[in-house]
Short mmCIF file of C-alpha atoms and ligand atoms in Angstrom, two decimals:
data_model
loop_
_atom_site.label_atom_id
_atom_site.label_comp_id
_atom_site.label_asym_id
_atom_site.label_seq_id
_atom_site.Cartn_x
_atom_site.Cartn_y
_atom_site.Cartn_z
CA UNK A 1 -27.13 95.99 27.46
CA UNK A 2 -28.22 99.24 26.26
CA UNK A 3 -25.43 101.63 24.48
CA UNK A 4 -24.43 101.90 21.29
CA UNK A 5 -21.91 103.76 19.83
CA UNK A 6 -21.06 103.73 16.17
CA UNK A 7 -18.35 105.55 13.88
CA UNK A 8 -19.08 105.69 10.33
CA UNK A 9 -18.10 108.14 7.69
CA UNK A 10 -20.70 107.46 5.76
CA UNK A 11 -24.09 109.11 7.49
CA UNK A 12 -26.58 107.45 5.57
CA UNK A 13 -25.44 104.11 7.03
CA UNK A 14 -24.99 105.73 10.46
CA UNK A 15 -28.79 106.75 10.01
CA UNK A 16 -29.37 102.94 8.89
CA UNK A 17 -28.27 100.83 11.73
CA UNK A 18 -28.83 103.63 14.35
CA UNK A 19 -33.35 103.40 13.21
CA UNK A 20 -32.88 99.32 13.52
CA UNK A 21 -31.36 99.76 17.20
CA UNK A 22 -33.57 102.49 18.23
CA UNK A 23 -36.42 99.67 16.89
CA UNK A 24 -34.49 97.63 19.24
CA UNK A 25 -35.35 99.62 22.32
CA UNK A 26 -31.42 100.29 22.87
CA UNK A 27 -29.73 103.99 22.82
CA UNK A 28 -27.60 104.68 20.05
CA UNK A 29 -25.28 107.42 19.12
CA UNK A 30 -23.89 107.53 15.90
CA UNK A 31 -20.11 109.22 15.06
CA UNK A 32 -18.74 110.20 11.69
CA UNK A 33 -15.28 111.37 13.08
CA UNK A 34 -12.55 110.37 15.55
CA UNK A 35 -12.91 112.89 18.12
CA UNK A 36 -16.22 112.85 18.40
CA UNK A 37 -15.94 109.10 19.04
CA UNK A 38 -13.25 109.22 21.49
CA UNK A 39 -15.51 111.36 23.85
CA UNK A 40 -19.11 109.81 22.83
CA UNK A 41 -16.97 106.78 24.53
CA UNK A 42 -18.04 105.77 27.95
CA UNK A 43 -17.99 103.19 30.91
CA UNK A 44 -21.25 102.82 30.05
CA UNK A 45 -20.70 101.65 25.79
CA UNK A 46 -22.18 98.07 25.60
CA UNK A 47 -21.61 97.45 21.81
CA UNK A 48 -19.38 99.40 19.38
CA UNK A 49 -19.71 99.11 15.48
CA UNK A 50 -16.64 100.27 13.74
CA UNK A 51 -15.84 100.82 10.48
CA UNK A 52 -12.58 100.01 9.35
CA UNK A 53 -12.16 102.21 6.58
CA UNK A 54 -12.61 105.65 6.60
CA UNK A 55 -10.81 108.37 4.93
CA UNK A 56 -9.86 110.36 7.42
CA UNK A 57 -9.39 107.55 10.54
CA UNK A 58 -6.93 104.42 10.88
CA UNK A 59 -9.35 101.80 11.98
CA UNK A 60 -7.02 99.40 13.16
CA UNK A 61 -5.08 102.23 15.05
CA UNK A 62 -8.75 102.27 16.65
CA UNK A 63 -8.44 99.35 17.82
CA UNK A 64 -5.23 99.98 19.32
CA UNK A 65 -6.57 102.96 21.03
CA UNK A 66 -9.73 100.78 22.66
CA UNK A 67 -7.38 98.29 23.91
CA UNK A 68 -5.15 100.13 25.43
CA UNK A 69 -7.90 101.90 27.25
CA UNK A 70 -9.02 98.40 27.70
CA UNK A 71 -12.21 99.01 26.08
CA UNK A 72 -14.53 95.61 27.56
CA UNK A 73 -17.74 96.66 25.61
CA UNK A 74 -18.80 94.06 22.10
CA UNK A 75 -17.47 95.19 19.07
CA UNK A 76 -18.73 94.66 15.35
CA UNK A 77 -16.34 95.75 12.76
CA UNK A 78 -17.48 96.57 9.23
CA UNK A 79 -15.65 97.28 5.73
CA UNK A 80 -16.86 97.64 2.16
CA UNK A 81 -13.51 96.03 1.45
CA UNK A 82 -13.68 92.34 1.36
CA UNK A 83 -13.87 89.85 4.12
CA UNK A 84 -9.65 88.99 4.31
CA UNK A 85 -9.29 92.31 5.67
CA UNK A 86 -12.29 92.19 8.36
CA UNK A 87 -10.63 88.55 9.48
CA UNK A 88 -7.20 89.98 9.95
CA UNK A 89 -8.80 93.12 12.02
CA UNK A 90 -10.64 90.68 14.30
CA UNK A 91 -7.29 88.59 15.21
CA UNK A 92 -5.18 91.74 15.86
CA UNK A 93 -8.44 92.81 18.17
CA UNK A 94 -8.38 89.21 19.67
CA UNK A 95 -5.02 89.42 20.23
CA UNK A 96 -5.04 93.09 21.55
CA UNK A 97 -7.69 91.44 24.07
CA UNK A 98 -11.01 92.87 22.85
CA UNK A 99 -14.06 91.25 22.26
CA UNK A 100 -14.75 91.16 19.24
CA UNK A 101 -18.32 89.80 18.52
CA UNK A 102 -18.84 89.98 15.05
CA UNK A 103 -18.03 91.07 11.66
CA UNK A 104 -20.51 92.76 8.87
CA UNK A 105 -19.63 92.90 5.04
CA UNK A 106 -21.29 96.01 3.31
CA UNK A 107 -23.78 96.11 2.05
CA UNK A 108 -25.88 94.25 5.20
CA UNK A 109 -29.17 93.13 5.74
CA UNK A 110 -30.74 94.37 8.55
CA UNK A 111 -31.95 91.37 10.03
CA UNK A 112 -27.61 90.72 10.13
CA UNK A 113 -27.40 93.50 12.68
CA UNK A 114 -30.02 92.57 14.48
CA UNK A 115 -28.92 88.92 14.67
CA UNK A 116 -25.49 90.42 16.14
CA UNK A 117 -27.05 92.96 18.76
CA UNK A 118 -29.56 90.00 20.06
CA UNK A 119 -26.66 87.52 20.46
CA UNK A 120 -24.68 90.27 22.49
CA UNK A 121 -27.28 90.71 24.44
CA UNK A 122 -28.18 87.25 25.67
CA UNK A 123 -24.90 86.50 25.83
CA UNK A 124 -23.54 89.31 28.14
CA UNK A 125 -22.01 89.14 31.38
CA UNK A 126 -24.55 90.65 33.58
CA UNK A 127 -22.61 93.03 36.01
CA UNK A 128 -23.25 92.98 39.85
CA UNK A 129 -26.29 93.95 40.90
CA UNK A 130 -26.39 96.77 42.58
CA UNK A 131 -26.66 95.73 46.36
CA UNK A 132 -29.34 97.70 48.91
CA UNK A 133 -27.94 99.54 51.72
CA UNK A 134 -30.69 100.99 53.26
CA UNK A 135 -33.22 98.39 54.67
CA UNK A 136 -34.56 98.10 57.75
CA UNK A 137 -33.77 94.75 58.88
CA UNK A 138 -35.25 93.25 62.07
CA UNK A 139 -33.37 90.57 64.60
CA UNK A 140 -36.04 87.72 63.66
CA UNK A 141 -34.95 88.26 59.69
CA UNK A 142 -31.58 88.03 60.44
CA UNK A 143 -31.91 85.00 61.95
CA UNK A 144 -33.98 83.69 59.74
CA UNK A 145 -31.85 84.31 56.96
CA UNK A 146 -29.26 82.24 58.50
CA UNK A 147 -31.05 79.62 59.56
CA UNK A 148 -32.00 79.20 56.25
CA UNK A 149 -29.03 79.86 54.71
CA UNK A 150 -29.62 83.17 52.38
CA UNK A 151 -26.19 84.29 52.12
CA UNK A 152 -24.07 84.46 48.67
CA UNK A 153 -20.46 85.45 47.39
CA UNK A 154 -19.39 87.40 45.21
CA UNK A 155 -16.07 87.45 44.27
CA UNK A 156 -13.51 90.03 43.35
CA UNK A 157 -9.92 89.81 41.53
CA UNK A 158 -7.22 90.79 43.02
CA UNK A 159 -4.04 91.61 40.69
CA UNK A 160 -0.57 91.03 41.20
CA UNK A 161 1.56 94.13 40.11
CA UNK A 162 4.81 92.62 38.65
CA UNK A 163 3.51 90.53 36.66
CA UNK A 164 -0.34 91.61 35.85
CA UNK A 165 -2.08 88.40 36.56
CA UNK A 166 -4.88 87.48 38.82
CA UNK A 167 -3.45 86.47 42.02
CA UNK A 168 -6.35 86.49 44.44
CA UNK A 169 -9.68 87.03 44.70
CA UNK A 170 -11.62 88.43 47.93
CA UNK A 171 -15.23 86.87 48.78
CA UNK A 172 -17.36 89.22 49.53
CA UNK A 173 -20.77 88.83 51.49
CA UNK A 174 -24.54 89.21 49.92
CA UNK A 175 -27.88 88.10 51.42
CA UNK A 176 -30.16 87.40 49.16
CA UNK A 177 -33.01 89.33 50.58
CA UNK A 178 -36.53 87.19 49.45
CA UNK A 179 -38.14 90.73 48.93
CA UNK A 180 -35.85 93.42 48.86
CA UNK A 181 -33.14 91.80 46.57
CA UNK A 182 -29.26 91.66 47.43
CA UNK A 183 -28.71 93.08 50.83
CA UNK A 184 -24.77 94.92 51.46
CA UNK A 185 -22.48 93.00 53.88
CA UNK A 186 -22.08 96.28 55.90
CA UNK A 187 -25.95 96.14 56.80
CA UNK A 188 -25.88 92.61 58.30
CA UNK A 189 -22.36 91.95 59.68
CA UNK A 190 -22.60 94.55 62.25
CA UNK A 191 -26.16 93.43 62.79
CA UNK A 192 -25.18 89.88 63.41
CA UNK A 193 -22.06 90.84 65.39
CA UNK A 194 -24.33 92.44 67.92
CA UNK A 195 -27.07 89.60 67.99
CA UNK A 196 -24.16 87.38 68.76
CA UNK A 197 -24.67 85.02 65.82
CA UNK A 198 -21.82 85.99 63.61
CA UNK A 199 -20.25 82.61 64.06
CA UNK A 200 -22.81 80.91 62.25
CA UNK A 201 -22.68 83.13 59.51
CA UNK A 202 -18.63 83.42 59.20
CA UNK A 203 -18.63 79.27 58.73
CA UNK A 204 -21.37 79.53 56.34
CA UNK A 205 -19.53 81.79 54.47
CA UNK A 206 -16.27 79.73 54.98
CA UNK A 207 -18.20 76.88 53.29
CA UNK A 208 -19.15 78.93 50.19
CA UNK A 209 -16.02 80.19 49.79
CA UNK A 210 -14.33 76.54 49.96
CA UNK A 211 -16.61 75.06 47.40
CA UNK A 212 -15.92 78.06 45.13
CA UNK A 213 -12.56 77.47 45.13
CA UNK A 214 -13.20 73.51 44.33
CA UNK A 215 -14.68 75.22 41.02
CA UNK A 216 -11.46 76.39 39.30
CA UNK A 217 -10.58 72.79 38.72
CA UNK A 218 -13.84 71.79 36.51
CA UNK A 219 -12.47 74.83 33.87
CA UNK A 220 -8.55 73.80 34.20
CA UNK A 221 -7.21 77.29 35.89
CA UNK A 222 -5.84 77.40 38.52
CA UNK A 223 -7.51 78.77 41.58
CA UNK A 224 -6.37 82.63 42.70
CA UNK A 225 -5.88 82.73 46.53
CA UNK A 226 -9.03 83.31 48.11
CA UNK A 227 -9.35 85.70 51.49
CA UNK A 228 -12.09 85.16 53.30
CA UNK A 229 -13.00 88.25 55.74
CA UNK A 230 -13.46 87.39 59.46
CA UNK A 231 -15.40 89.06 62.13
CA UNK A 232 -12.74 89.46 65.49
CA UNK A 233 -16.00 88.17 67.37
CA UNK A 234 -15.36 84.81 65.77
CA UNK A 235 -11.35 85.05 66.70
CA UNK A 236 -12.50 85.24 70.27
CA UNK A 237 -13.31 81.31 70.31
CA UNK A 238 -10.36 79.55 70.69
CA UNK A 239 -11.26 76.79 68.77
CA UNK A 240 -11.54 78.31 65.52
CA UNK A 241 -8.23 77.47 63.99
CA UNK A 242 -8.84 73.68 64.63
CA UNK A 243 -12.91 74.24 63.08
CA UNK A 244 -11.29 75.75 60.42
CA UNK A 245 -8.16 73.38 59.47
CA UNK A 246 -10.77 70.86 59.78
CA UNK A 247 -13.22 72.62 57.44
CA UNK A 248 -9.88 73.38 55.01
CA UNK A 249 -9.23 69.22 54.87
CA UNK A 250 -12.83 68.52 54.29
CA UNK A 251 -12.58 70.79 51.31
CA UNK A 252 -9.50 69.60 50.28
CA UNK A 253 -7.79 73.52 50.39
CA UNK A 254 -4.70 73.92 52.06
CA UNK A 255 -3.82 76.65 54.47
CA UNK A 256 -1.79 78.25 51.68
CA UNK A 257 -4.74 78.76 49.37
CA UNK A 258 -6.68 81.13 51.81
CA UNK A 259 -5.97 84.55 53.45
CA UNK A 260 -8.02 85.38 56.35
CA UNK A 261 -8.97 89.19 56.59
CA UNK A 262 -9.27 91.12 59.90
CA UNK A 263 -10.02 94.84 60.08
CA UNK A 264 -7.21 96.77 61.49
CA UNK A 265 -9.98 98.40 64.20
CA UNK A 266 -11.00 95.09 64.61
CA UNK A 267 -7.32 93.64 66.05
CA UNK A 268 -6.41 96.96 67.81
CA UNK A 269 -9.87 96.76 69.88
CA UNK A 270 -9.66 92.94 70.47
CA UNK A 271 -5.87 92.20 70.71
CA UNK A 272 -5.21 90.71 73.83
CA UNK A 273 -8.17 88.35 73.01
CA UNK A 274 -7.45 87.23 69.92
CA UNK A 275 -3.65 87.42 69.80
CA UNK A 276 -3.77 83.82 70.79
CA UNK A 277 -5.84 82.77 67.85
CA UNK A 278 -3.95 84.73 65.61
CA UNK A 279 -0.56 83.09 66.17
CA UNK A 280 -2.27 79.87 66.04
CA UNK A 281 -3.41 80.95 62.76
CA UNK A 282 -0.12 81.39 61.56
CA UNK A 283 1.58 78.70 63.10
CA UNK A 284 -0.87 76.53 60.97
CA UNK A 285 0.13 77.68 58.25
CA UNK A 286 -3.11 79.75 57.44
CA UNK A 287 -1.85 83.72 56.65
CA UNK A 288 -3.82 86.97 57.64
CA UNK A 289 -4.23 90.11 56.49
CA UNK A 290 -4.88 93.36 58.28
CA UNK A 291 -8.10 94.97 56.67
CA UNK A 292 -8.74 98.36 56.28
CA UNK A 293 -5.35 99.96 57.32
CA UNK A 294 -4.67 103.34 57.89
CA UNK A 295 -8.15 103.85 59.71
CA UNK A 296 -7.47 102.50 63.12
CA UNK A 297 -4.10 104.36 63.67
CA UNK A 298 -2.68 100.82 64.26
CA UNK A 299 0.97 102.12 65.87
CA UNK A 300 4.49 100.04 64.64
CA UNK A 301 4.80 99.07 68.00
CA UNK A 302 1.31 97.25 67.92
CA UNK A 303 1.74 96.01 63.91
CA UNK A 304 4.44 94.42 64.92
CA UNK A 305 2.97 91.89 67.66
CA UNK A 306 0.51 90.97 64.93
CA UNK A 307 1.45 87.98 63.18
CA UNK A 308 0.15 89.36 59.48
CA UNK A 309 1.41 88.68 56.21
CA UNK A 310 -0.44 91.64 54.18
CA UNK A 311 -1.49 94.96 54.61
CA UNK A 312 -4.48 96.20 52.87
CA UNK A 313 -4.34 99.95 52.24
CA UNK A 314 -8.31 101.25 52.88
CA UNK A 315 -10.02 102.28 50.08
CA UNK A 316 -10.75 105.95 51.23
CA UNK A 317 -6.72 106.80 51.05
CA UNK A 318 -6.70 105.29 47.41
CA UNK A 319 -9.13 107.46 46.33
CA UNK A 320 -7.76 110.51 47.53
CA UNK A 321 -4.09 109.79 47.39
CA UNK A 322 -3.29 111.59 43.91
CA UNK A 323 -5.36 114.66 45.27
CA UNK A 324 -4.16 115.07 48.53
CA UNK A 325 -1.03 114.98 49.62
CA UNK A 326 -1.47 113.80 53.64
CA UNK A 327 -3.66 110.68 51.62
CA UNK A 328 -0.79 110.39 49.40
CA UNK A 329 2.40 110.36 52.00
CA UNK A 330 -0.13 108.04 54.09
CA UNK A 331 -0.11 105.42 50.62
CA UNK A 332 3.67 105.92 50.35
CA UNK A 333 4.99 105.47 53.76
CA UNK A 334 2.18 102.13 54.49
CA UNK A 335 4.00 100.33 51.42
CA UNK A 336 7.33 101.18 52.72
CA UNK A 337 6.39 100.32 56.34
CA UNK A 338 4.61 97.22 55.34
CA UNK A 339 7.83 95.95 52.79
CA UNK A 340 10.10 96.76 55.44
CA UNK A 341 7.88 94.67 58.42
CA UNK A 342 7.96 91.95 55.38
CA UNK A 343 4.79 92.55 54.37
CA UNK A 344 2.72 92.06 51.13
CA UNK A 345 0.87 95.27 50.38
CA UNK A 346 -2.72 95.69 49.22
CA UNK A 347 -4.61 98.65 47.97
CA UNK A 348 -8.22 98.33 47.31
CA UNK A 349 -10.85 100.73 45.28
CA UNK A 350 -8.18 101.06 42.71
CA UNK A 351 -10.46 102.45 40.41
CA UNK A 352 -8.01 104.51 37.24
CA UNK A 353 -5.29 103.85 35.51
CA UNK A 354 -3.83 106.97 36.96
CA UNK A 355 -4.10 105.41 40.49
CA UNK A 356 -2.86 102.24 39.30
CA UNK A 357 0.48 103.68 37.73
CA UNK A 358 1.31 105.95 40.98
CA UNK A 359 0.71 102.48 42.90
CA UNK A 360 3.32 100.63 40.48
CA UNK A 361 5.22 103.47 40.50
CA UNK A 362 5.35 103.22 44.33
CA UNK A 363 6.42 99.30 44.19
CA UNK A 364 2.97 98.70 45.43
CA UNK A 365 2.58 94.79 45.42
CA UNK A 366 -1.12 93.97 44.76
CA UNK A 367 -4.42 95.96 42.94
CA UNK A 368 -8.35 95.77 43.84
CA UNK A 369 -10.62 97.07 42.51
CA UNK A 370 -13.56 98.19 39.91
CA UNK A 371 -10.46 99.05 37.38
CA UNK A 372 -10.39 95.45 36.71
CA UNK A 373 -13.75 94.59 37.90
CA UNK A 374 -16.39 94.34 41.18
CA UNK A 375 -16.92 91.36 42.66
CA UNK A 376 -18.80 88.57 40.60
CA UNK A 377 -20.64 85.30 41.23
CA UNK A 378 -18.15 82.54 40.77
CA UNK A 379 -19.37 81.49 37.35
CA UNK A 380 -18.62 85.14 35.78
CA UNK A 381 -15.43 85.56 38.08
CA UNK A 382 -14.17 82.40 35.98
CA UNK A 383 -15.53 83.59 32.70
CA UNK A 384 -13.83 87.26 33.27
CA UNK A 385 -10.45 85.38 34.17
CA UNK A 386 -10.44 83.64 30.92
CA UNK A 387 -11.16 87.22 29.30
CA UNK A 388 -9.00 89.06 31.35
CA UNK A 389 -5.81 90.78 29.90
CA UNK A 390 -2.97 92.66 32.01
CA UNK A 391 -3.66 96.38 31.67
CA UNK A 392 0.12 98.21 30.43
CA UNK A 393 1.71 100.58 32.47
CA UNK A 394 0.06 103.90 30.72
CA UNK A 395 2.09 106.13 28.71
CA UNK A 396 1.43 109.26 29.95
CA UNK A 397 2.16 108.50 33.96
CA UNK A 398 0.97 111.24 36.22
CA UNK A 399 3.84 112.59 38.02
CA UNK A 400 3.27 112.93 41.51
P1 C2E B 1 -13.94 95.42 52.68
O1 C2E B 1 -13.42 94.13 53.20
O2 C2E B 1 -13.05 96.60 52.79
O3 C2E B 1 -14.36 95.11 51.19
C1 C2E B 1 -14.14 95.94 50.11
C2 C2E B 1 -15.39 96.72 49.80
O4 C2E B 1 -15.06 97.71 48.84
C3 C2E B 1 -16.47 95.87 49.17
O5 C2E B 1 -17.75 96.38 49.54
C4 C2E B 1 -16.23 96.11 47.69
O6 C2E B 1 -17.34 95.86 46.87
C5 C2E B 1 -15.84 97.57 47.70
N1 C2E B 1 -14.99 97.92 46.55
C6 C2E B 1 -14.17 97.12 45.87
N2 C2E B 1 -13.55 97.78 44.89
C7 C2E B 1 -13.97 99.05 44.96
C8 C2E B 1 -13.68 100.23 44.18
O7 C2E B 1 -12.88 100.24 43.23
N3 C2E B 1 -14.30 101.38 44.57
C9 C2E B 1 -15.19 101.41 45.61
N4 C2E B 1 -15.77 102.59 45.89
N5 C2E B 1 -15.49 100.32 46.35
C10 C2E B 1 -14.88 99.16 46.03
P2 C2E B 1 -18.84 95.44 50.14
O8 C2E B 1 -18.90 94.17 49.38
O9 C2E B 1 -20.09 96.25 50.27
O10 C2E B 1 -18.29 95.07 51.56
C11 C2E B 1 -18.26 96.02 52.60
C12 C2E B 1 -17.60 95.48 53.83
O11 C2E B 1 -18.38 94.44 54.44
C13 C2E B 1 -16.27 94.81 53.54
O12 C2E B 1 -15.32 95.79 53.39
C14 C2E B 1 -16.09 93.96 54.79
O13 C2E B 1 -15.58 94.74 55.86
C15 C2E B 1 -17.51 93.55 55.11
N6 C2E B 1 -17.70 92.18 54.63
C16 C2E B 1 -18.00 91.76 53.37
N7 C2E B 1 -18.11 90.43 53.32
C17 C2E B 1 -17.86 89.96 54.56
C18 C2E B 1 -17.78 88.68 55.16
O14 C2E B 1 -17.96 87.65 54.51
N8 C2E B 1 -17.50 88.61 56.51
C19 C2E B 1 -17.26 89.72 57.26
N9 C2E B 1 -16.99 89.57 58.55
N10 C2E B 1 -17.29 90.96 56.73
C20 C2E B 1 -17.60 91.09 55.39
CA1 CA B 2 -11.75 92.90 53.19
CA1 CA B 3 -10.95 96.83 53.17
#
């Protein structure tokens, strides 16, 4: 944790709290009026303290305004005005989904604020780590790593659009890198794809993902669908849907509870080889996905011989899609090609609420990405879903 933003009227408190969290070692900026709040506001804001009363501002229509820009960062509300009023702010914030973490009566004692700031900070969620994409890795390391089992998950929600709930979650690959810290997926899978020992790693990473999903039940939720992406190396031995029923009934998962993820490159270079494992797939009752779509100029023809149930829309078109109009009409027409083959549609890298309305807007069934949050070990996944709150449709929809 390390921003602070606060918005007082009155400057000599501003001045007050903002020397005892300099003291702190954490950045503070300190706000007297609305506007200058709004835009002081960032990603980036750890821990807000608001003050509910000030002459010219609504604090609780603050509030209002941080929720519905889901505002995720710690907030401390203080009044002069007696401690009824301070409760009643904190359940409207609880129940407008923020985090509220505390409440100071004026006149405080420093060591108050300081008590509040020190119990945000231990208790934050730490966010993902960044991971290292540029490391020179040699074949012996790989290996290694492997053998010795250095690989992680991290998770990531999806959403479902009709009804704003968590629906899935993808696992997504780390290695845990002894020196160099966590190493990106897109460094080693290729890596291991080409040493020929991707097998090894895709059933390691099977088993993680299994046992993840065994955690849900410990906290009472229920367990979002996990997809699991697969190299089509592995779908080359024909074995693997019997390995992997077998690995499903050891975990006690059924086929329902998975989604296996190919890359649409993937299937179009590899078809005629791993059509045969793909139907088995489905006639197991285990469902796929095609990966990345819209970069391996998949035709109808060929979508249709592949036995998929969802279409993931590549990141690269969501990002560009309310800028350019060829990334747009490419969006559009893979939602209504993929509802019309009976298909469940997917975009990833949603990463505004701009891009999340035009994907409602477009009947667009499922969201990903670092709008609602990146992927996260399996203890903070399950801590975020118990914080987690549908975002609202926004008021002001772009119209494009
Ligand atoms: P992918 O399957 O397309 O995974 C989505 C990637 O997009 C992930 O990167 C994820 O962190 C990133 N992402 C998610 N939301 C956003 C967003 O809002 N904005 C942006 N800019 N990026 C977002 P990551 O984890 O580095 O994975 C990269 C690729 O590595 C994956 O792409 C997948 O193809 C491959 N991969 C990851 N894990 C595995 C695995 O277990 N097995 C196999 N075979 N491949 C894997
Ligand atoms: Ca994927
Ligand atoms: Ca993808």
């Amino acid at each position: 944790m390390r921003n602070v933003l606060i918005i007082d009227d009155d400057i000599d408190l501003g001045e007050f709290v903002t020397q005892a969290i300099d003291a702190m070692g954490l950045h503070c900026v300190v706000t007297t009026n609305a506007a200058d709040f709004w835009e002081a506001l960032g990603p980036d804001t750890d821990l807000i303290f608001l003050d509910l009363l000030m002459p010219d501002i609504d604090g609780v229509e603050m509030l209002r305004l941080l929720a519905r820009r889901r505002c995720g960062a710690g907030i401390v509300l203080m009044s002069g005005i007696g401690a009824r009023v301070i409760e009643s702010a904190a359940e409207l914030a609880a129940t407008l989904g923020l985090k509220i973490i505390g409440r100071l009566q004026k006149p405080f004692r420093i060591a108050e604020l300081e008590a509040l700031v020190r119990k945000e900070q231990t208790e934050q969620v730490v966010p993902e780590a960044e991971c290292v994409s540029a490391i020179d890795i040699t074949d012996e390391d790989l290996i290694a790593a492997i053998e010795r089992d250095e690989f992680i998950l991290h998770f990531q929600p999806q959403i479902d659009l009709a009804t704003g709930g968590v629906c899935g979650m993808e696992a997504l690959a780390r290695w845990k890198h002894p020196h160099a810290g966590l190493v990106c997926p897109d460094i080693f899978i290729k890596h291991a794809e080409r040493l020929n020992v991707i097998d090894a790693l895709s059933w390691s990473i099977f088993r993680l993902g299994l046992s993840a999903l065994n955690r849900f039940a410990c906290f009472n939720l229920q367990a979002p669908i996990l997809s699991i992406n697969v190299s089509t190396q592995s779908l080359r031995d024909l074995s693997f849907p019997d390995t992997l029923l077998a690995l499903l009934r050891r975990y006690n998962v059924t086929p329902q509870q998975i989604i296996v993820e190919i890359t649409e490159s993937g299937l179009l270079d590899e078809l005629s080889s791993t059509l045969d494992v793909l139907t088995r797939l489905r006639m197991k009752g285990i469902p796929l996905s095609i990966d990345d779509f819209g970069t391996g100029y998949a035709m109808m023809q060929q979508l249709r011989r592949i036995p998929a149930n969802e279409l993931k829309i590549d990141r690269t078109f969501v990002a560009k899609m309310l800028d350019h109009y060829g990334d747009r009409v490419m969006v559009q027409k893979t939602i209504e090609m993929g509802h019309e083959l009976g298909l469940k549609v997917v975009a990833e890298g949603v990463e505004t609420q701009e891009q999340l309305d035009f994907l409602r807007s477009q009947h667009c069934d499922v969201a990903q990405g670092y709008l609602f949050s990146r992927a996260l070990p399996i203890n903070e996944f399950i801590l975020w879903m118990h914080l987690y709150r549908p975002i609202e449709q926004s008021t002001t929809t772009a119209s494009v």
